[in-house]
Coordinates of C-alpha atoms in Angstrom, one line a residue:
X1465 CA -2.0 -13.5 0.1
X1466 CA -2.6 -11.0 3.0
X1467 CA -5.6 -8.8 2.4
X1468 CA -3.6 -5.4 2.2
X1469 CA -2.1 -7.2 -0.5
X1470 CA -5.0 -6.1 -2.5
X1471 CA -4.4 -1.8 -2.5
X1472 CA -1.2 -2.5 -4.6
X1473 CA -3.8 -3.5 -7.3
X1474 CA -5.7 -0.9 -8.1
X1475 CA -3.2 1.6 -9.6
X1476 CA -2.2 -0.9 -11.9
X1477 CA -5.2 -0.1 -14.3
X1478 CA -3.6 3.5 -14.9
X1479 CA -0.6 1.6 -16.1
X1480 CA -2.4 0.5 -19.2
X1481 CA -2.8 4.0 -20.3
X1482 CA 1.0 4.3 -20.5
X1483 CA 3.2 3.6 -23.4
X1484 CA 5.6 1.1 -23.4
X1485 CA 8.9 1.9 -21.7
X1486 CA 12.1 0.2 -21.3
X1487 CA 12.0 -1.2 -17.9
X1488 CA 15.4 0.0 -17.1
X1489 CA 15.6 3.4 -18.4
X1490 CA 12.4 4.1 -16.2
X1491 CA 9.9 7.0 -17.0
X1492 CA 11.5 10.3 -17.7
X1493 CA 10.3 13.2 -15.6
X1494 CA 11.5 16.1 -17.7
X1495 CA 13.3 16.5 -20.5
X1496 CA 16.4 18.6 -21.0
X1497 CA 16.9 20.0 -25.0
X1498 CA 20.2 22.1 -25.7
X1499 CA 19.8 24.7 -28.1
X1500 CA 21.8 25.8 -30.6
X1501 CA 22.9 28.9 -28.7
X1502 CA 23.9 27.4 -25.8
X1503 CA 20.4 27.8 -24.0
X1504 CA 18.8 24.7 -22.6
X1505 CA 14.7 24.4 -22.9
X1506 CA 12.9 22.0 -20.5
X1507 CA 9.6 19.9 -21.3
X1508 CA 7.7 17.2 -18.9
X1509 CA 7.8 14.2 -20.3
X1510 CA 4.3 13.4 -21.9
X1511 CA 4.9 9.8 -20.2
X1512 CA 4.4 11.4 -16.8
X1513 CA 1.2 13.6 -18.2
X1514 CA -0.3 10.2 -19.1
X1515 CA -0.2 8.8 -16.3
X1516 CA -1.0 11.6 -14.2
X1517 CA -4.2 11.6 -16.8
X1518 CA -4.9 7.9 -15.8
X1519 CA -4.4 8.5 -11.4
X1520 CA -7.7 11.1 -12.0
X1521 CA -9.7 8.6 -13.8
X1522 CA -8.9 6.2 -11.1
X1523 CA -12.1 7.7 -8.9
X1524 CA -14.3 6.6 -11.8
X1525 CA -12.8 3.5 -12.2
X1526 CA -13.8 3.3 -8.6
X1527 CA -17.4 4.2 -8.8
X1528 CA -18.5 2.7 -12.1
X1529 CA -16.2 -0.4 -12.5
X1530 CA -16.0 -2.4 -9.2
X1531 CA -18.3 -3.2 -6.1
X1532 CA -18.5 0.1 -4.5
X1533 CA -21.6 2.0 -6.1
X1534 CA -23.8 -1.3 -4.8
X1535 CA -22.2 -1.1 -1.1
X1536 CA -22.3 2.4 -0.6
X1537 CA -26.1 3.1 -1.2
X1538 CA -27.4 0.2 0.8
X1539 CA -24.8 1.5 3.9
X1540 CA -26.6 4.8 2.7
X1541 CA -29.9 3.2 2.8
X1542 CA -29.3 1.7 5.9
X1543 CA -28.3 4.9 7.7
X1544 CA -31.5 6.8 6.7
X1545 CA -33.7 3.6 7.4
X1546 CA -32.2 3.7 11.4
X1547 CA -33.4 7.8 11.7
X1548 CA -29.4 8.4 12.1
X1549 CA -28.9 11.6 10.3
X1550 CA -25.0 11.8 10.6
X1551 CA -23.7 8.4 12.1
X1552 CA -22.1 6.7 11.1
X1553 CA -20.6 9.7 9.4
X1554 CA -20.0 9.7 5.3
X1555 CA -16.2 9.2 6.1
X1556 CA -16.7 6.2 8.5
X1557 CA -19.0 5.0 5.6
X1558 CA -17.1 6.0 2.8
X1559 CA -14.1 3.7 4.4
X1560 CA -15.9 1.2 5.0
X1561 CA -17.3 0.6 1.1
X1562 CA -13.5 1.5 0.4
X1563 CA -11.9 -1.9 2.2
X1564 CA -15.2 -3.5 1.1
X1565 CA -14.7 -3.1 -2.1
X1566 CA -10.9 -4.1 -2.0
X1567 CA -11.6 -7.3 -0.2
X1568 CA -14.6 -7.8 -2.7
X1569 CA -12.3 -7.4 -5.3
X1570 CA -9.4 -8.9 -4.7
X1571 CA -9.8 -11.9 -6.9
X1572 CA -10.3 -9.6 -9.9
X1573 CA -7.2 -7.5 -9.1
X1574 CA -4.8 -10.3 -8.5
X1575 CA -5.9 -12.0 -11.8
X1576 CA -5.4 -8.4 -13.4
X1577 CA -1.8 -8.1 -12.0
X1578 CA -0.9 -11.7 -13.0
X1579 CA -2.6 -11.9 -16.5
X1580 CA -1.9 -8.0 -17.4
X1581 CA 0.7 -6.1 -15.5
X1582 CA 3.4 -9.0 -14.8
X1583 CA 4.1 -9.7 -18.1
X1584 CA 3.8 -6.2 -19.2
X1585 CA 6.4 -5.4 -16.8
X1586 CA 8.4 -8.4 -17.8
X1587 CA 8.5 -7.1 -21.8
X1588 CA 6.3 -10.1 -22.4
X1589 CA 3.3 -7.9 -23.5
X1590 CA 3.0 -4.7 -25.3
X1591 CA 0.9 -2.0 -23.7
X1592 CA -2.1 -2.9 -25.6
X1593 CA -2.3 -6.5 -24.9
X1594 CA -1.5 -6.2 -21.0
X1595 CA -4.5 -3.7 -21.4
X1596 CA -6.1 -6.4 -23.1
X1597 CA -5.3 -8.9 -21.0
X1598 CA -5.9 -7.0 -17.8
X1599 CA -9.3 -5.6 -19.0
X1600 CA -10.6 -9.1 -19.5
X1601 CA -11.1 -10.1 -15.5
X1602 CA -12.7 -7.1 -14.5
X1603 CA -15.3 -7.2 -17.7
X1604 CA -16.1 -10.5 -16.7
X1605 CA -16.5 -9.5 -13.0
X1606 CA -19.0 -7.0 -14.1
X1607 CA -20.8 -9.3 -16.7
X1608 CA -21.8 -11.6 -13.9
X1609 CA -23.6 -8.5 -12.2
X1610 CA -25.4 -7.6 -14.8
X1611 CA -28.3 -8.2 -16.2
X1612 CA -29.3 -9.0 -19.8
X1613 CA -32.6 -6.2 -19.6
X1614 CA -29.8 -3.5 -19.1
X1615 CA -27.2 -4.7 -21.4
X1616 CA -29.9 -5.1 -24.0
X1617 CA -31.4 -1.2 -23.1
X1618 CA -28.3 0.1 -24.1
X1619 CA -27.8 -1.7 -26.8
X1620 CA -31.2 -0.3 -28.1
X1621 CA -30.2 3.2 -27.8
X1622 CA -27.1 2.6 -29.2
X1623 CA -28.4 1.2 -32.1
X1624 CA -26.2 -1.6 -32.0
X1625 CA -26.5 -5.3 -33.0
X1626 CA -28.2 -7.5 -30.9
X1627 CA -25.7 -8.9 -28.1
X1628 CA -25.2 -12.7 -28.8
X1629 CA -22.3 -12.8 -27.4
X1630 CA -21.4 -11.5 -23.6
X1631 CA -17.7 -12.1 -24.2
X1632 CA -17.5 -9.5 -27.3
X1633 CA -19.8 -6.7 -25.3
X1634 CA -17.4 -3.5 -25.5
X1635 CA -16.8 -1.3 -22.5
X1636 CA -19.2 1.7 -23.7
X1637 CA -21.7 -0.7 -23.4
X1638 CA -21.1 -2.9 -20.4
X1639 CA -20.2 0.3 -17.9
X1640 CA -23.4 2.1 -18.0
X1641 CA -25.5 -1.4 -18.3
X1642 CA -23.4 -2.7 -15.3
X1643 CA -23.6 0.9 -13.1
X1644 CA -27.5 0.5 -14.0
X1645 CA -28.0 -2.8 -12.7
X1646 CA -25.9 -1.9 -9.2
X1647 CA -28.8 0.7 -8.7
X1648 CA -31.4 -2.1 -8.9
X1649 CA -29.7 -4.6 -6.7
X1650 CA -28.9 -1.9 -4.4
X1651 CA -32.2 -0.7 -3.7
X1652 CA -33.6 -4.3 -3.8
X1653 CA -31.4 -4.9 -1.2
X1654 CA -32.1 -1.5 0.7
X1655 CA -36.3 -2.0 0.3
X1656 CA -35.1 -5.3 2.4
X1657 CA -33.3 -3.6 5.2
X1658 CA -36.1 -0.9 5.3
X1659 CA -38.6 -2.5 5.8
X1660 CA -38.2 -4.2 9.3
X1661 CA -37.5 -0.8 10.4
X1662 CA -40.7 1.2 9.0
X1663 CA -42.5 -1.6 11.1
X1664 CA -40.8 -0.7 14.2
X1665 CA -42.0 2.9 13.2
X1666 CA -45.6 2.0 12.9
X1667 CA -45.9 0.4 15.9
X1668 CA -44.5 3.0 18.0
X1669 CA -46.6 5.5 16.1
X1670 CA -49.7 3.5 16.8
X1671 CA -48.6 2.9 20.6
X1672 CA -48.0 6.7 21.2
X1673 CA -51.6 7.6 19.5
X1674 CA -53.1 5.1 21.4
X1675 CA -52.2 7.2 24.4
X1676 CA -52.7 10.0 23.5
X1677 CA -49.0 11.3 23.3
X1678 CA -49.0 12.5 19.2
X1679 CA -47.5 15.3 20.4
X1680 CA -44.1 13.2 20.8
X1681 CA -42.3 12.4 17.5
X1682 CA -42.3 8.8 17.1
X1683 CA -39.3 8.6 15.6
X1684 CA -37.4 10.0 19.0
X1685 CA -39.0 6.7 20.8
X1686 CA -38.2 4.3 18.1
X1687 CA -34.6 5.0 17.4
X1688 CA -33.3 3.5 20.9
X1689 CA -35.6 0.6 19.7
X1690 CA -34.2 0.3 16.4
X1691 CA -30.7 0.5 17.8
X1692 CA -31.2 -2.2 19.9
X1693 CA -32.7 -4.6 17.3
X1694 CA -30.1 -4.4 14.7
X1695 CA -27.3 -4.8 17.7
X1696 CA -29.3 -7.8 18.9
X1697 CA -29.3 -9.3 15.5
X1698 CA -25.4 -8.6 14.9
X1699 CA -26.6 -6.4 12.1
X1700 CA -23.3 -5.1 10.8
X1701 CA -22.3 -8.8 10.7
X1702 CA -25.1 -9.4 8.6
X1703 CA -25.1 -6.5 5.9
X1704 CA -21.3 -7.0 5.3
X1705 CA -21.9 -10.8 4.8
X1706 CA -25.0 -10.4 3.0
X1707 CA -23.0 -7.5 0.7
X1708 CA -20.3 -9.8 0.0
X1709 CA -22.4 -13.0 -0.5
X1710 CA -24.1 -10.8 -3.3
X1711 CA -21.1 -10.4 -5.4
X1712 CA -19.8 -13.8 -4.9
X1713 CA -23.1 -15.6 -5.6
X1714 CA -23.9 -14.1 -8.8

């Protein structure tokens, strides 16, 4: 399957929040209702406001349910850690985690649209059990990111029973514990990519008070140097692979 394959999966999740329709009959836009007096009165189909209801939730779906929380603070990171205020710019950056993210989750979304929305669309499921069934790759997608501590935490404040089971951890739990842990590994994985950089900073601070120069930022003199380092090192390379690995290895 080609890569681009991947975008037709992500609207399928809104298709969950629909009733179920007859597949030929298709989904109603407006309805026209004849009066008794001859007058006709017209209504939009509440089929149509549900799923329009489901394409807005599709940003949070986004942000709290697949890879692209974790990928867009270290690019963030990154960014800040090379002293470049505005380049890459937050749309370069912003489409960047967006493929990312699809290629990341491709697995996940072609399971979803073979265990959820295909049968669903072939009258084989109700709504509820393609929802089911769909939900069920993507909850297992984010219980191998996160971690126990965080699942547990909420849990707490929840007051809920202890999780013995990962399999039976509902969604109210699982989002926030599985948004919570992207934080950590993201700035784990950020305090990494910092680090060789404040380095390069402290040397060239040190060099330029050494002579004499501290009235010359240091950060003007070590940005061509940190430049060159993470182009030497095939740096973009390395963050996308190391991103990816992440989510793969876990």
């Amino acid at each position: 399957m080609n890569f681009w394959d991947c975008l037709k999966y992500l609207p399928l999740l809104c298709l969950f929040f629909l009733p179920e329709v007859n597949a030929a009959g298709g989904i109603p836009a407006i309805t026209v209702q004849a009066g008794s007096d001859g007058t006709q009165e017209y209504s939009v189909s509440l089929q149509i406001l549900a799923l329009m209801t489901a394409l807005t939730l599709l940003p949070a779906i986004l942000l709290s349910m697949t890879a692209f929380t974790r990928i867009i603070i270290v690019l963030a990171i990154l960014r800040q850690a090379m002293g470049l205020a505005q380049t890459p710019s937050n749309q370069v950056l912003l489409g960047l985690t967006l493929f990312l993210t699809f290629f990341i989750m491709e697995p996940t979304f072609k399971t979803v649209y073979e265990d959820g929305y295909l049968p669903y669309a072939n009258e084989e499921l109700t709504a509820m059990q393609a929802f089911d069934k769909g939900i069920l790759p993507i909850k297992v997608f984010m219980l191998n990111q996160t971690r126990e501590s965080d699942l547990q935490l909420y849990a707490d404040i929840s007051g809920a029973k202890p999780i013995l089971d990962k399999d039976s951890v509902p969604l109210s739990l699982l989002i926030p514990a599985f948004v919570t842990s992207e934080l950590k590994t993201a700035f784990q994985i950020g305090f990494l990519i910092f680090t060789p950089f404040v380095v390069i900073d402290m040397v060239v601070a040190s060099v330029l008070m050494s002579m004499g120069m501290m009235m010359l930022s240091p950060m003007i003199v070590s940005l061509p140097f940190k430049i060159m380092l993470f182009v030497l090192v095939d740096g973009w390379a390395l963050i996308m692979g190391t991103l990816a690995s992440s989510f793969y290895l876990s």
